[in-house]
mmCIF file of C-alpha atoms (C1' of nucleotides) in Angstrom:
data_model
loop_
_atom_site.group_PDB
_atom_site.id
_atom_site.type_symbol
_atom_site.label_atom_id
_atom_site.label_comp_id
_atom_site.label_asym_id
_atom_site.label_seq_id
_atom_site.Cartn_x
_atom_site.Cartn_y
_atom_site.Cartn_z
ATOM 1 C CA MET A 4 59.442 -73.211 -28.478
ATOM 2 C CA SER A 5 57.660 -70.465 -26.572
ATOM 3 C CA ASN A 6 59.429 -68.392 -24.024
ATOM 4 C CA GLU A 7 58.780 -68.837 -20.311
ATOM 5 C CA LEU A 8 56.637 -65.697 -20.012
ATOM 6 C CA ILE A 9 54.344 -67.016 -22.734
ATOM 7 C CA HIS A 10 54.167 -70.449 -21.136
ATOM 8 C CA ASN A 11 53.198 -68.816 -17.805
ATOM 9 C CA PHE A 12 50.581 -66.806 -19.658
ATOM 10 C CA LEU A 13 49.204 -69.913 -21.274
ATOM 11 C CA LEU A 14 48.938 -71.743 -17.996
ATOM 12 C CA GLY A 15 46.878 -68.984 -16.439
ATOM 13 C CA PHE A 16 44.869 -68.575 -19.565
ATOM 14 C CA ILE A 17 44.212 -72.258 -20.327
ATOM 15 C CA LYS A 18 40.972 -72.541 -18.383
ATOM 16 C CA LEU A 19 39.379 -69.720 -20.264
ATOM 17 C CA HIS A 20 40.692 -71.193 -23.480
ATOM 18 C CA ILE A 21 39.213 -74.579 -22.635
ATOM 19 C CA LEU A 22 35.808 -73.116 -21.730
ATOM 20 C CA TYR A 23 35.805 -71.081 -24.886
ATOM 21 C CA HIS A 24 36.424 -74.139 -27.070
ATOM 22 C CA ALA A 25 33.989 -76.270 -25.136
ATOM 23 C CA GLN A 26 31.411 -73.647 -25.821
ATOM 24 C CA LYS A 27 31.932 -73.848 -29.583
ATOM 25 C CA GLU A 28 31.994 -77.635 -29.728
ATOM 26 C CA PRO A 29 32.613 -80.692 -27.523
ATOM 27 C CA ILE A 30 36.325 -81.205 -26.868
ATOM 28 C CA PHE A 31 38.489 -84.039 -25.614
ATOM 29 C CA GLY A 32 42.033 -84.278 -24.314
ATOM 30 C CA GLN A 33 44.090 -85.575 -27.164
ATOM 31 C CA GLU A 34 42.636 -83.333 -29.834
ATOM 32 C CA PHE A 35 42.727 -80.253 -27.594
ATOM 33 C CA LYS A 36 46.392 -80.872 -26.828
ATOM 34 C CA LYS A 37 47.164 -81.268 -30.524
ATOM 35 C CA GLU A 38 45.331 -78.149 -31.408
ATOM 36 C CA LEU A 39 47.327 -76.147 -28.871
ATOM 37 C CA LYS A 40 50.533 -77.600 -30.222
ATOM 38 C CA ARG A 41 49.632 -76.616 -33.764
ATOM 39 C CA HIS A 42 49.623 -73.076 -32.509
ATOM 40 C CA GLY A 43 53.002 -73.548 -30.867
ATOM 41 C CA TYR A 44 51.867 -74.136 -27.335
ATOM 42 C CA ASP A 45 52.788 -77.294 -25.515
ATOM 43 C CA ILE A 46 51.196 -78.477 -22.339
ATOM 44 C CA SER A 47 51.451 -81.904 -20.800
ATOM 45 C CA PHE A 48 48.627 -84.365 -20.089
ATOM 46 C CA GLY A 49 49.670 -84.315 -16.446
ATOM 47 C CA THR A 50 48.593 -80.655 -16.502
ATOM 48 C CA LEU A 51 45.714 -80.869 -18.907
ATOM 49 C CA TYR A 52 43.618 -83.710 -17.480
ATOM 50 C CA PRO A 53 43.506 -82.409 -13.874
ATOM 51 C CA ILE A 54 42.298 -79.058 -15.298
ATOM 52 C CA PHE A 55 39.469 -80.808 -17.088
ATOM 53 C CA HIS A 56 38.574 -82.640 -13.876
ATOM 54 C CA LYS A 57 38.623 -79.441 -11.854
ATOM 55 C CA LEU A 58 36.403 -77.567 -14.311
ATOM 56 C CA GLU A 59 33.964 -80.454 -14.235
ATOM 57 C CA ASN A 60 33.974 -80.591 -10.430
ATOM 58 C CA LYS A 61 33.206 -76.917 -10.332
ATOM 59 C CA GLY A 62 30.297 -77.532 -12.670
ATOM 60 C CA TYR A 63 31.657 -75.512 -15.562
ATOM 61 C CA LEU A 64 31.989 -78.530 -17.829
ATOM 62 C CA LYS A 65 30.066 -81.765 -18.153
ATOM 63 C CA SER A 66 31.479 -84.872 -19.753
ATOM 64 C CA LYS A 67 30.080 -87.772 -21.749
ATOM 65 C CA GLN A 68 31.926 -90.865 -22.839
ATOM 66 C CA GLU A 69 31.587 -91.907 -26.426
ATOM 67 C CA ASN A 70 32.776 -94.792 -28.460
ATOM 68 C CA VAL A 71 34.548 -93.460 -31.539
ATOM 69 C CA ASN A 72 35.966 -96.066 -33.922
ATOM 70 C CA GLY A 73 36.097 -98.485 -31.042
ATOM 71 C CA LYS A 74 38.021 -96.055 -28.814
ATOM 72 C CA ILE A 75 36.520 -94.391 -25.762
ATOM 73 C CA ARG A 76 36.605 -90.678 -25.749
ATOM 74 C CA LYS A 77 35.509 -88.355 -22.984
ATOM 75 C CA TYR A 78 33.913 -85.342 -24.531
ATOM 76 C CA TYR A 79 33.498 -82.216 -22.498
ATOM 77 C CA PHE A 80 30.649 -79.749 -22.950
ATOM 78 C CA ILE A 81 30.237 -76.367 -21.384
ATOM 79 C CA THR A 82 27.377 -75.884 -18.878
ATOM 80 C CA LYS A 83 25.191 -72.798 -18.233
ATOM 81 C CA LYS A 84 27.283 -72.112 -15.204
ATOM 82 C CA GLY A 85 30.428 -72.416 -17.320
ATOM 83 C CA GLU A 86 29.083 -69.954 -19.832
ATOM 84 C CA ARG A 87 28.369 -67.484 -17.126
ATOM 85 C CA ILE A 88 31.794 -67.672 -15.581
ATOM 86 C CA LEU A 89 33.443 -67.550 -19.011
ATOM 87 C CA LYS A 90 31.641 -64.412 -19.986
ATOM 88 C CA GLN A 91 32.390 -62.728 -16.708
ATOM 89 C CA SER A 92 36.051 -63.793 -16.768
ATOM 90 C CA LYS A 93 36.585 -62.781 -20.349
ATOM 91 C CA ASN A 94 35.635 -59.230 -19.622
ATOM 92 C CA LYS A 95 37.729 -58.962 -16.509
ATOM 93 C CA ALA A 96 40.745 -60.454 -18.314
ATOM 94 C CA LYS A 97 40.198 -58.090 -21.168
ATOM 95 C CA GLU A 98 40.515 -55.072 -18.898
ATOM 96 C CA LEU A 99 43.886 -56.274 -17.749
ATOM 97 C CA PHE A 100 45.056 -57.344 -21.117
ATOM 98 C CA ASP A 101 44.026 -54.236 -23.036
ATOM 99 C CA GLU A 102 46.142 -52.133 -20.777
ATOM 100 C CA LEU A 103 49.222 -53.696 -22.419
ATOM 101 C CA PHE A 104 48.152 -52.200 -25.728
ATOM 102 C CA GLU A 105 46.842 -48.972 -24.153
ATOM 103 C CA LYS A 106 43.438 -49.239 -25.733
ATOM 104 C CA MET B 26 36.787 -60.554 -4.947
ATOM 105 C CA SER B 27 37.851 -62.007 -8.279
ATOM 106 C CA ASN B 28 36.902 -65.517 -9.277
ATOM 107 C CA GLU B 29 39.458 -68.272 -9.407
ATOM 108 C CA LEU B 30 39.800 -68.236 -13.187
ATOM 109 C CA ILE B 31 40.683 -64.563 -13.129
ATOM 110 C CA HIS B 32 43.178 -65.105 -10.339
ATOM 111 C CA ASN B 33 44.878 -67.837 -12.415
ATOM 112 C CA PHE B 34 44.888 -65.508 -15.364
ATOM 113 C CA LEU B 35 46.486 -62.772 -13.358
ATOM 114 C CA LEU B 36 49.176 -65.080 -12.029
ATOM 115 C CA GLY B 37 50.194 -66.134 -15.545
ATOM 116 C CA PHE B 38 49.884 -62.587 -16.794
ATOM 117 C CA ILE B 39 51.636 -60.817 -13.963
ATOM 118 C CA LYS B 40 55.114 -60.916 -15.452
ATOM 119 C CA LEU B 41 53.994 -59.190 -18.638
ATOM 120 C CA HIS B 42 52.057 -56.716 -16.495
ATOM 121 C CA ILE B 43 55.142 -55.989 -14.415
ATOM 122 C CA LEU B 44 57.377 -55.495 -17.441
ATOM 123 C CA TYR B 45 54.770 -53.248 -19.023
ATOM 124 C CA HIS B 46 54.603 -50.974 -16.005
ATOM 125 C CA ALA B 47 58.348 -50.990 -15.502
ATOM 126 C CA GLN B 48 58.620 -49.804 -19.065
ATOM 127 C CA LYS B 49 56.439 -46.788 -18.374
ATOM 128 C CA GLU B 50 58.093 -45.781 -15.153
ATOM 129 C CA PRO B 51 60.180 -47.285 -12.309
ATOM 130 C CA ILE B 52 58.048 -49.418 -10.032
ATOM 131 C CA PHE B 53 58.461 -50.918 -6.555
ATOM 132 C CA GLY B 54 56.724 -53.642 -4.640
ATOM 133 C CA GLN B 55 54.355 -51.864 -2.240
ATOM 134 C CA GLU B 56 52.975 -49.435 -4.757
ATOM 135 C CA PHE B 57 52.624 -52.045 -7.451
ATOM 136 C CA LYS B 58 50.658 -54.296 -5.131
ATOM 137 C CA LYS B 59 48.387 -51.404 -4.119
ATOM 138 C CA GLU B 60 47.777 -50.479 -7.748
ATOM 139 C CA LEU B 61 46.703 -54.049 -8.524
ATOM 140 C CA LYS B 62 44.442 -54.065 -5.508
ATOM 141 C CA ARG B 63 42.775 -50.836 -6.580
ATOM 142 C CA HIS B 64 41.785 -52.708 -9.765
ATOM 143 C CA GLY B 65 40.451 -55.597 -7.715
ATOM 144 C CA TYR B 66 43.380 -57.971 -8.037
ATOM 145 C CA ASP B 67 45.105 -59.243 -4.948
ATOM 146 C CA ILE B 68 48.512 -60.906 -4.916
ATOM 147 C CA SER B 69 50.712 -61.609 -1.919
ATOM 148 C CA PHE B 70 54.179 -60.302 -1.288
ATOM 149 C CA GLY B 71 55.367 -63.876 -1.015
ATOM 150 C CA THR B 72 54.436 -64.171 -4.683
ATOM 151 C CA LEU B 73 55.306 -60.716 -5.868
ATOM 152 C CA TYR B 74 58.869 -60.277 -4.554
ATOM 153 C CA PRO B 75 60.207 -63.579 -5.842
ATOM 154 C CA ILE B 76 58.849 -62.608 -9.300
ATOM 155 C CA PHE B 77 60.712 -59.300 -9.196
ATOM 156 C CA HIS B 78 63.859 -61.207 -8.239
ATOM 157 C CA LYS B 79 63.409 -63.697 -11.011
ATOM 158 C CA LEU B 80 62.820 -61.046 -13.647
ATOM 159 C CA GLU B 81 65.984 -59.294 -12.436
ATOM 160 C CA ASN B 82 67.981 -62.529 -12.481
ATOM 161 C CA LYS B 83 66.887 -63.104 -16.093
ATOM 162 C CA GLY B 84 68.091 -59.627 -16.956
ATOM 163 C CA TYR B 85 64.649 -58.244 -17.850
ATOM 164 C CA LEU B 86 64.651 -55.777 -14.910
ATOM 165 C CA LYS B 87 67.331 -53.810 -13.152
ATOM 166 C CA SER B 88 66.935 -52.386 -9.682
ATOM 167 C CA LYS B 89 68.231 -49.399 -7.835
ATOM 168 C CA GLN B 90 67.743 -48.590 -4.194
ATOM 169 C CA GLU B 91 66.604 -45.120 -3.337
ATOM 170 C CA ASN B 92 66.004 -43.241 -0.133
ATOM 171 C CA VAL B 93 62.577 -41.707 -0.228
ATOM 172 C CA ASN B 94 61.599 -39.667 2.786
ATOM 173 C CA GLY B 95 64.117 -41.596 4.790
ATOM 174 C CA LYS B 96 62.743 -45.011 3.646
ATOM 175 C CA ILE B 97 64.594 -47.392 1.354
ATOM 176 C CA ARG B 98 62.767 -48.290 -1.840
ATOM 177 C CA LYS B 99 63.920 -50.699 -4.515
ATOM 178 C CA TYR B 100 62.909 -49.303 -7.830
ATOM 179 C CA TYR B 101 62.822 -51.618 -10.823
ATOM 180 C CA PHE B 102 63.499 -50.464 -14.355
ATOM 181 C CA ILE B 103 63.096 -52.411 -17.567
ATOM 182 C CA THR B 104 66.222 -53.327 -19.570
ATOM 183 C CA LYS B 105 66.685 -53.581 -23.342
ATOM 184 C CA LYS B 106 66.411 -57.315 -23.008
ATOM 185 C CA GLY B 107 63.208 -56.911 -21.008
ATOM 186 C CA GLU B 108 61.790 -54.650 -23.714
ATOM 187 C CA ARG B 109 62.539 -57.267 -26.330
ATOM 188 C CA ILE B 110 60.923 -60.140 -24.484
ATOM 189 C CA LEU B 111 57.951 -57.942 -23.583
ATOM 190 C CA LYS B 112 57.280 -57.008 -27.141
ATOM 191 C CA GLN B 113 57.653 -60.560 -28.369
ATOM 192 C CA SER B 114 55.469 -61.967 -25.550
ATOM 193 C CA LYS B 115 52.755 -59.370 -25.997
ATOM 194 C CA ASN B 116 52.244 -60.357 -29.582
ATOM 195 C CA LYS B 117 52.136 -64.072 -28.895
ATOM 196 C CA ALA B 118 49.776 -63.611 -25.988
ATOM 197 C CA LYS B 119 47.571 -61.380 -28.151
ATOM 198 C CA GLU B 120 47.135 -64.194 -30.669
ATOM 199 C CA LEU B 121 45.798 -66.493 -28.026
ATOM 200 C CA PHE B 122 43.740 -63.847 -26.327
ATOM 201 C CA ASP B 123 42.050 -62.470 -29.391
ATOM 202 C CA GLU B 124 40.699 -65.864 -30.279
ATOM 203 C CA LEU B 125 38.403 -65.542 -27.244
ATOM 204 C CA PHE B 126 36.801 -62.563 -28.921
ATOM 205 C CA GLU B 127 36.981 -64.027 -32.410
ATOM 206 C CA LYS B 128 38.813 -61.087 -33.863
ATOM 207 C "C1'" DT C 11 43.447 -114.857 -26.458
ATOM 208 C "C1'" DA C 12 47.225 -111.856 -27.742
ATOM 209 C "C1'" DT C 13 48.509 -107.641 -29.577
ATOM 210 C "C1'" DA C 14 48.122 -102.955 -31.047
ATOM 211 C "C1'" DT C 15 46.210 -98.581 -30.464
ATOM 212 C "C1'" DA C 16 44.068 -94.419 -28.750
ATOM 213 C "C1'" DA C 17 42.619 -92.463 -25.109
ATOM 214 C "C1'" DT C 18 42.319 -91.196 -19.839
ATOM 215 C "C1'" DA C 19 44.341 -91.493 -15.141
ATOM 216 C "C1'" DA C 20 47.738 -91.446 -11.559
ATOM 217 C "C1'" DC C 21 52.503 -90.752 -9.412
ATOM 218 C "C1'" DG C 22 56.151 -88.130 -7.411
ATOM 219 C "C1'" DG C 23 59.684 -84.588 -7.537
ATOM 220 C "C1'" DA C 24 60.226 -79.778 -8.489
ATOM 221 C "C1'" DA C 25 58.517 -75.275 -8.559
ATOM 222 C "C1'" DG C 26 55.106 -71.809 -7.388
ATOM 223 C "C1'" DT C 27 51.755 -69.550 -4.031
ATOM 224 C "C1'" DC C 28 50.389 -67.515 0.135
ATOM 225 C "C1'" DG C 29 49.778 -65.740 4.849
ATOM 226 C "C1'" DA C 30 52.578 -64.583 8.336
ATOM 227 C "C1'" DT C 31 56.653 -63.185 10.260
ATOM 228 C "C1'" DA C 32 61.274 -61.353 10.197
ATOM 229 C "C1'" DT C 33 64.477 -58.065 8.823
ATOM 230 C "C1'" DC C 34 66.286 -53.717 7.134
ATOM 231 C "C1'" DG C 35 67.661 -48.796 7.030
ATOM 232 C "C1'" DA C 36 66.887 -43.989 7.980
ATOM 233 C "C1'" DA C 37 64.810 -40.460 10.842
ATOM 234 C "C1'" DA C 38 63.181 -38.708 15.187
ATOM 235 C "C1'" DG C 39 63.115 -38.146 20.049
ATOM 236 C "C1'" DA C 40 64.925 -38.787 24.652
ATOM 237 C "C1'" DT D 19 73.870 -42.763 20.734
ATOM 238 C "C1'" DC D 20 70.249 -45.820 21.931
ATOM 239 C "C1'" DT D 21 65.740 -47.131 20.821
ATOM 240 C "C1'" DT D 22 61.473 -46.764 18.650
ATOM 241 C "C1'" DT D 23 58.913 -46.234 14.635
ATOM 242 C "C1'" DC D 24 57.744 -46.638 9.943
ATOM 243 C "C1'" DG D 25 57.701 -47.958 5.155
ATOM 244 C "C1'" DA D 26 59.473 -51.208 2.791
ATOM 245 C "C1'" DT D 27 61.776 -55.756 1.288
ATOM 246 C "C1'" DA D 28 62.822 -60.618 2.280
ATOM 247 C "C1'" DT D 29 61.983 -65.163 3.928
ATOM 248 C "C1'" DC D 30 59.600 -69.342 5.855
ATOM 249 C "C1'" DG D 31 56.663 -73.490 6.147
ATOM 250 C "C1'" DA D 32 52.579 -75.541 4.557
ATOM 251 C "C1'" DC D 33 50.065 -76.312 0.733
ATOM 252 C "C1'" DT D 34 49.052 -76.536 -4.175
ATOM 253 C "C1'" DT D 35 50.208 -76.844 -8.980
ATOM 254 C "C1'" DC D 36 53.000 -78.557 -12.940
ATOM 255 C "C1'" DC D 37 54.743 -81.985 -15.766
ATOM 256 C "C1'" DG D 38 57.332 -86.141 -17.614
ATOM 257 C "C1'" DT D 39 56.482 -90.620 -17.188
ATOM 258 C "C1'" DT D 40 54.115 -94.725 -16.402
ATOM 259 C "C1'" DA D 41 49.850 -97.284 -15.694
ATOM 260 C "C1'" DT D 42 45.325 -98.355 -16.969
ATOM 261 C "C1'" DT D 43 41.224 -98.879 -19.758
ATOM 262 C "C1'" DA D 44 38.478 -100.362 -23.741
ATOM 263 C "C1'" DT D 45 38.016 -101.987 -28.287
ATOM 264 C "C1'" DA D 46 39.287 -103.951 -32.834
ATOM 265 C "C1'" DT D 47 41.553 -107.209 -35.350
ATOM 266 C "C1'" DA D 48 43.991 -111.274 -36.208
#
DNA sequence: TATATAATAACGGAAGTCGATATCGAAAGA
DNA sequence: TCTTTCGATATCGACTTCCGTTATTATATA
């Protein structure tokens, strides 16, 4: 669906996107993947889960298992450290990105 | 210098960034790398040159060798096809990106 | 206990990344 | 005209990332 440049962009951008969503509300794999797909972006579980794990290892996310309708879900929440790095990264990324639109 | 999230972002973003600059004026490897570094972003030649080649193979860039002060430089120019993909990609990327700032 | 389901986790080949090194082509000097 | 130098591009091997696919886990229901 998307072109290769956009897919590349998404892959680099995905960690910020995940932290952003985890800041708004707890997220979990299946739903997050679906949400991306609704917007036309497809990313595999083989890519997505290792990214969750890495963000958790770095201390940017924290997870909590929950039983939802008899199914186990692993919800991810953002941490204070995650909020800091997100804020800092957003601004740096914005500098680069805005150049494209010559703001 | 930059954190890992930003470096990831840059790697996904770099192709758009290259096309954007090549649209404004001809670019070449050494100078482009230096320009990034001035802004605090570091990327190796082993990454950069293959990206130029790939963008040229796809027909988004065209190159022309020039002798500048007795040294050979390979200048890259954007093509019509490159302009099209850049325009299209910019807008898609903007959708994703703006969400971070809730515009 | 068997089956279905929704979710996470792991595997392995392909592609990307990087630091380091090699190569290239023109000019300058002997 | 050989060789050195310099700015630049190209390539290499080790490592890491990406992703389609398959495996695993846990629970509900029959």
